[in-house]
Amino acid sequence: MLKFLKRTKDEPRPGPQIAPSPQHVDANALLARVQWTSARYLNGLLQGNYRTLFRGSGVMFTDIRAYETSDDVRHIDWNVTARMQTPYVRQYEQDRELTAWFLLDLSASIDFGSEHKRKRDVAAEAIATLGHLLRRHGNRVGLLIDRGAAHLDVLPARNSQKHLLSLLRQILTAPIQTNSTRTDLSVLLQRANRIIKQRSTIFLVSDFYTTPGWQTPLTGLASRHDVIALRLVDPIEQTLPDMGMLIMRDSETGEQVFVDSGDERFRKRFADAAQAHLASLMTTFAQAGVDCLELSTHETTEAALIRFIHAREQLLRRSSQGKSRA
């Protein structure tokens, strides 16, 4: 897990630079910027149909019917299915208000960035954009942060500009507790399962470098809520460039290793390991019924969200076509 790079020689060599940690971060300026750029554009793209982004949220149970091939498997009622010996699903109708929660993994690796932007900054931009879109339609937004401390930071779901600004300040400035242990997403997911009672849209924001064992609580959370994974990535974590001899340091455990990034075989092993990690993540998300949006430090949040909107629109169209044929 690449978190920090350091040249062992002083001679210049082309390659990425570690993003500096900003001394003064203005949440007001961030929110104002996204309101006039990405959020404004996305609102026009959605043309008021913001539920394309937040399907499955703010719903109330209305009825049970026989399962159809186009149905969401997360809506299967297993008790009725067992009694009837054939699959049945629960039907819901949209409530007028939505509640959204952001579950933020604020471990040490989130402060990494190979250019001018950290993964933490990307997370803040995405939450500012999505939070503004939700809030302007009268919906509530809450935040759970795991920063390696003994207790999670919990900001209850509310609907106001002041509250959204409080969330952003916490995201941008909260110190990270370094305890020389790996991130464990299961702690955050299990706590969310206990705290979030009303069916909601949940955005799980992380780079997903975590210890095993988080798949089961993720599946449990996704069975009750519409869960969307926002995967924070930096390109250098996927493809290591040739930067000569390096000291690679894991910012969570402090472990260091001396490597030759000029070795093509090493770079291939590095890329293969990154690809295997990604494949494992995608399998986990698919099994849990969780959609995944990749947010890169080298891409605008607006571009990533546009891709996600188009993907969800296609999914909804396929689902509607399947039901009409049935």
XYZ file of C-alpha atoms in Angstrom:
326
model
C 0.000 0.000 0.000
C 1.858 3.074 -1.230
C 1.496 6.127 0.973
C 4.729 8.111 0.750
C 7.577 8.346 -1.698
C 11.075 9.668 -1.094
C 13.991 9.916 -3.484
C 17.298 8.616 -2.139
C 19.334 10.948 -4.337
C 19.168 14.701 -4.785
C 19.465 14.842 -8.568
C 16.279 15.917 -10.350
C 14.173 13.236 -11.974
C 10.700 13.610 -13.446
C 7.924 12.211 -11.325
C 4.977 13.122 -9.119
C 5.340 15.278 -6.027
C 3.574 14.589 -2.748
C 0.641 16.925 -2.215
C 1.366 19.323 0.649
C -1.050 19.531 3.565
C -2.753 22.920 3.424
C -2.364 25.073 6.520
C -5.654 26.958 6.119
C -8.636 25.254 4.511
C -11.769 27.323 4.017
C -14.944 25.233 3.999
C -16.955 28.310 2.972
C -14.802 28.788 -0.126
C -15.054 25.087 -1.020
C -18.848 25.048 -0.756
C -19.180 28.303 -2.720
C -16.953 26.900 -5.462
C -18.891 23.646 -5.891
C -22.212 25.501 -5.795
C -21.184 27.517 -8.842
C -19.370 24.754 -10.704
C -19.986 21.017 -10.283
C -23.232 21.165 -8.258
C -24.767 23.734 -10.604
C -23.859 21.713 -13.693
C -25.039 18.408 -12.217
C -28.352 19.900 -11.142
C -28.929 20.996 -14.737
C -27.922 17.566 -16.011
C -30.343 15.833 -13.660
C -33.078 18.358 -14.558
C -34.586 18.036 -11.101
C -34.561 14.215 -11.174
C -31.945 13.980 -8.442
C -33.292 10.589 -7.370
C -31.310 9.163 -10.283
C -28.351 9.587 -7.944
C -30.143 8.528 -4.802
C -32.450 5.671 -5.786
C -33.783 3.487 -3.008
C -33.654 6.232 -0.356
C -36.438 7.810 1.565
C -38.848 4.956 0.894
C -41.699 3.361 2.808
C -42.788 -0.282 2.693
C -46.127 -0.753 0.890
C -46.623 -4.371 -0.246
C -45.134 -7.790 -1.053
C -45.283 -9.474 -4.462
C -43.682 -12.355 -6.360
C -40.069 -11.837 -7.435
C -39.317 -10.869 -11.068
C -35.947 -11.213 -12.792
C -35.460 -7.436 -13.001
C -36.029 -6.896 -9.245
C -33.316 -5.798 -6.838
C -32.287 -8.890 -4.845
C -31.795 -6.684 -1.776
C -35.603 -6.323 -1.596
C -36.253 -10.060 -1.244
C -38.276 -10.835 1.893
C -36.594 -14.017 3.064
C -39.200 -14.856 5.703
C -42.067 -14.790 3.185
C -39.885 -16.579 0.619
C -39.243 -19.409 3.086
C -42.943 -19.785 3.867
C -44.124 -19.661 0.256
C -41.201 -21.691 -1.161
C -40.821 -19.100 -3.961
C -39.069 -15.704 -3.938
C -41.057 -12.647 -2.858
C -39.906 -9.028 -2.753
C -40.958 -6.048 -0.705
C -42.354 -3.061 -2.587
C -41.624 0.492 -1.554
C -42.879 3.894 -2.530
C -40.737 7.002 -2.565
C -41.061 9.312 0.404
C -40.765 13.012 -0.307
C -37.694 13.458 1.862
C -34.390 11.617 1.770
C -31.771 11.131 4.419
C -28.154 10.660 3.380
C -25.169 9.653 5.475
C -21.504 9.902 4.585
C -19.315 7.265 6.249
C -15.791 8.621 5.955
C -12.636 6.585 6.470
C -10.214 9.303 7.588
C -7.189 7.071 8.112
C -3.631 8.234 7.456
C -3.638 6.989 3.863
C -6.405 9.488 2.993
C -3.927 12.351 3.347
C -1.864 11.020 0.426
C -1.751 12.687 -2.980
C 0.907 12.472 -5.693
C 0.227 15.902 -7.190
C -1.547 18.971 -5.797
C -4.595 17.289 -4.310
C -4.952 14.787 -1.483
C -7.550 12.044 -1.305
C -8.986 13.946 1.681
C -9.544 16.990 -0.572
C -11.291 14.824 -3.165
C -13.570 13.402 -0.454
C -14.427 16.901 0.768
C -15.279 18.089 -2.764
C -17.528 15.083 -3.404
C -19.331 15.451 -0.073
C -19.748 19.202 -0.628
C -21.259 18.583 -4.079
C -23.571 15.737 -3.079
C -24.477 17.393 0.211
C -25.473 20.599 -1.556
C -27.592 18.734 -4.127
C -29.385 16.903 -1.331
C -29.841 19.898 0.949
C -31.266 22.226 -1.717
C -34.096 19.701 -2.213
C -34.947 19.709 1.488
C -33.097 16.535 2.498
C -30.956 15.830 5.530
C -27.266 14.948 5.546
C -25.239 13.286 8.314
C -21.613 12.234 8.784
C -19.726 9.452 10.567
C -15.933 9.733 10.621
C -13.468 7.032 11.590
C -10.056 8.661 12.046
C -8.431 5.924 14.069
C -9.487 7.319 17.447
C -11.203 5.335 20.191
C -14.602 6.736 19.228
C -16.149 7.725 15.908
C -17.096 11.327 15.181
C -20.869 11.512 14.668
C -22.623 14.535 13.163
C -26.387 13.795 13.067
C -28.377 14.214 9.857
C -29.731 17.753 9.483
C -30.742 20.109 6.715
C -29.087 23.515 6.755
C -26.204 25.278 5.077
C -24.609 25.843 8.463
C -24.718 22.116 9.183
C -23.170 21.232 5.795
C -20.365 23.719 6.471
C -19.753 22.070 9.854
C -19.426 18.699 8.118
C -16.917 20.092 5.627
C -14.813 21.777 8.327
C -14.646 18.509 10.226
C -13.618 16.598 7.089
C -10.939 19.109 6.098
C -9.366 19.763 9.490
C -9.954 16.709 11.717
C -6.625 15.309 12.935
C -5.886 11.679 12.157
C -5.032 9.373 15.014
C -1.969 7.282 14.107
C -1.816 4.094 16.161
C 0.407 1.909 13.945
C -2.470 -0.353 12.997
C -4.268 -0.999 9.724
C -7.627 0.544 8.931
C -10.571 -1.670 9.893
C -13.689 -0.624 7.970
C -15.826 -3.140 9.844
C -15.799 -0.824 12.899
C -17.285 2.044 10.880
C -19.843 -0.192 9.154
C -20.995 -1.897 12.352
C -21.429 1.443 14.099
C -23.424 2.769 11.144
C -25.695 -0.280 11.318
C -26.502 0.616 14.935
C -26.895 4.375 14.484
C -28.799 4.702 11.197
C -32.328 3.448 11.809
C -34.302 5.046 8.959
C -33.730 3.712 5.453
C -31.211 6.089 3.865
C -28.710 6.589 1.103
C -25.255 5.851 2.496
C -22.038 6.964 0.841
C -19.073 4.899 2.051
C -16.009 7.099 1.374
C -12.651 5.323 1.585
C -9.616 4.149 -0.349
C -10.535 0.656 0.917
C -7.067 -0.273 2.139
C -8.416 -2.184 5.105
C -8.004 -5.361 7.084
C -10.257 -8.300 6.067
C -13.651 -8.905 7.639
C -15.581 -5.835 6.478
C -17.582 -7.632 3.779
C -20.217 -9.060 6.138
C -21.141 -5.758 7.830
C -21.193 -4.087 4.394
C -23.702 -6.659 3.128
C -25.802 -6.153 6.250
C -25.810 -2.388 5.776
C -26.660 -2.693 2.060
C -29.619 -4.955 2.851
C -31.262 -2.073 4.741
C -30.012 0.971 2.838
C -28.942 2.127 -0.615
C -25.154 2.032 -0.224
C -22.798 3.701 -2.696
C -19.038 3.246 -2.382
C -16.949 6.324 -3.185
C -13.496 4.875 -3.790
C -10.691 7.421 -3.370
C -7.709 6.682 -5.612
C -4.430 8.222 -6.691
C -2.954 7.038 -10.011
C 0.447 6.351 -8.468
C -1.187 3.711 -6.265
C -2.194 1.822 -9.407
C 0.807 2.334 -11.690
C 4.186 3.169 -10.191
C 6.342 5.400 -12.437
C 10.093 5.052 -12.833
C 11.526 7.386 -10.182
C 14.690 5.503 -9.335
C 15.549 4.216 -5.860
C 12.807 4.993 -3.342
C 11.829 4.522 0.251
C 8.160 3.539 0.317
C 6.468 4.125 3.665
C 3.094 2.894 4.868
C 1.642 5.928 6.626
C -0.671 3.803 8.788
C 1.843 1.327 10.219
C 5.087 3.243 9.634
C 6.584 0.255 7.824
C 9.236 1.216 5.273
C 10.777 -0.637 2.360
C 13.617 0.298 -0.007
C 12.744 -0.371 -3.652
C 14.066 0.249 -7.146
C 11.160 1.751 -9.093
C 13.339 1.623 -12.195
C 13.011 -2.158 -12.192
C 10.343 -2.969 -14.778
C 9.582 -6.322 -13.161
C 8.952 -4.648 -9.808
C 6.618 -2.111 -11.392
C 4.704 -4.934 -13.063
C 4.319 -6.794 -9.748
C 3.153 -3.552 -8.183
C 0.540 -3.006 -10.919
C -0.590 -6.655 -10.739
C -1.096 -6.371 -6.965
C -3.097 -3.165 -7.421
C -5.258 -4.809 -10.082
C -5.881 -7.849 -7.876
C -6.916 -5.551 -5.025
C -9.346 -3.724 -7.325
C -10.820 -6.979 -8.636
C -11.395 -8.177 -5.072
C -13.139 -4.903 -4.200
C -15.424 -5.075 -7.228
C -16.388 -8.645 -6.337
C -17.214 -7.600 -2.784
C -19.336 -4.667 -3.964
C -21.195 -6.822 -6.498
C -21.961 -9.496 -3.909
C -23.265 -6.863 -1.476
C -25.309 -5.060 -4.161
C -23.274 -1.856 -3.778
C -22.552 0.555 -6.632
C -19.035 1.999 -6.778
C -17.905 5.439 -7.944
C -14.165 6.023 -8.361
C -12.894 9.467 -7.355
C -9.338 10.205 -8.464
C -6.986 12.932 -7.311
C -6.197 13.505 -11.020
C -9.829 13.979 -12.130
C -12.528 16.509 -11.345
C -15.341 15.424 -9.066
C -17.785 16.710 -11.661
C -16.476 14.337 -14.362
C -16.657 11.328 -12.025
C -20.216 12.121 -10.938
C -21.341 12.582 -14.552
C -20.103 9.056 -15.346
C -21.950 7.740 -12.320
C -25.205 9.479 -13.257
C -25.094 8.031 -16.774
C -24.386 4.541 -15.390
C -27.344 4.749 -12.998
C -29.639 6.054 -15.716
C -28.740 3.062 -17.899
C -29.381 0.708 -14.986
C -32.794 2.252 -14.325
C -33.705 2.017 -18.024
C -32.738 -1.672 -18.152
C -34.761 -2.301 -15.002
C -37.830 -0.531 -16.466
C -37.534 -2.419 -19.752
C -37.290 -5.735 -17.888
C -40.439 -5.001 -15.885
C -42.404 -3.890 -18.966
C -41.488 -7.128 -20.769
C -42.568 -9.132 -17.724
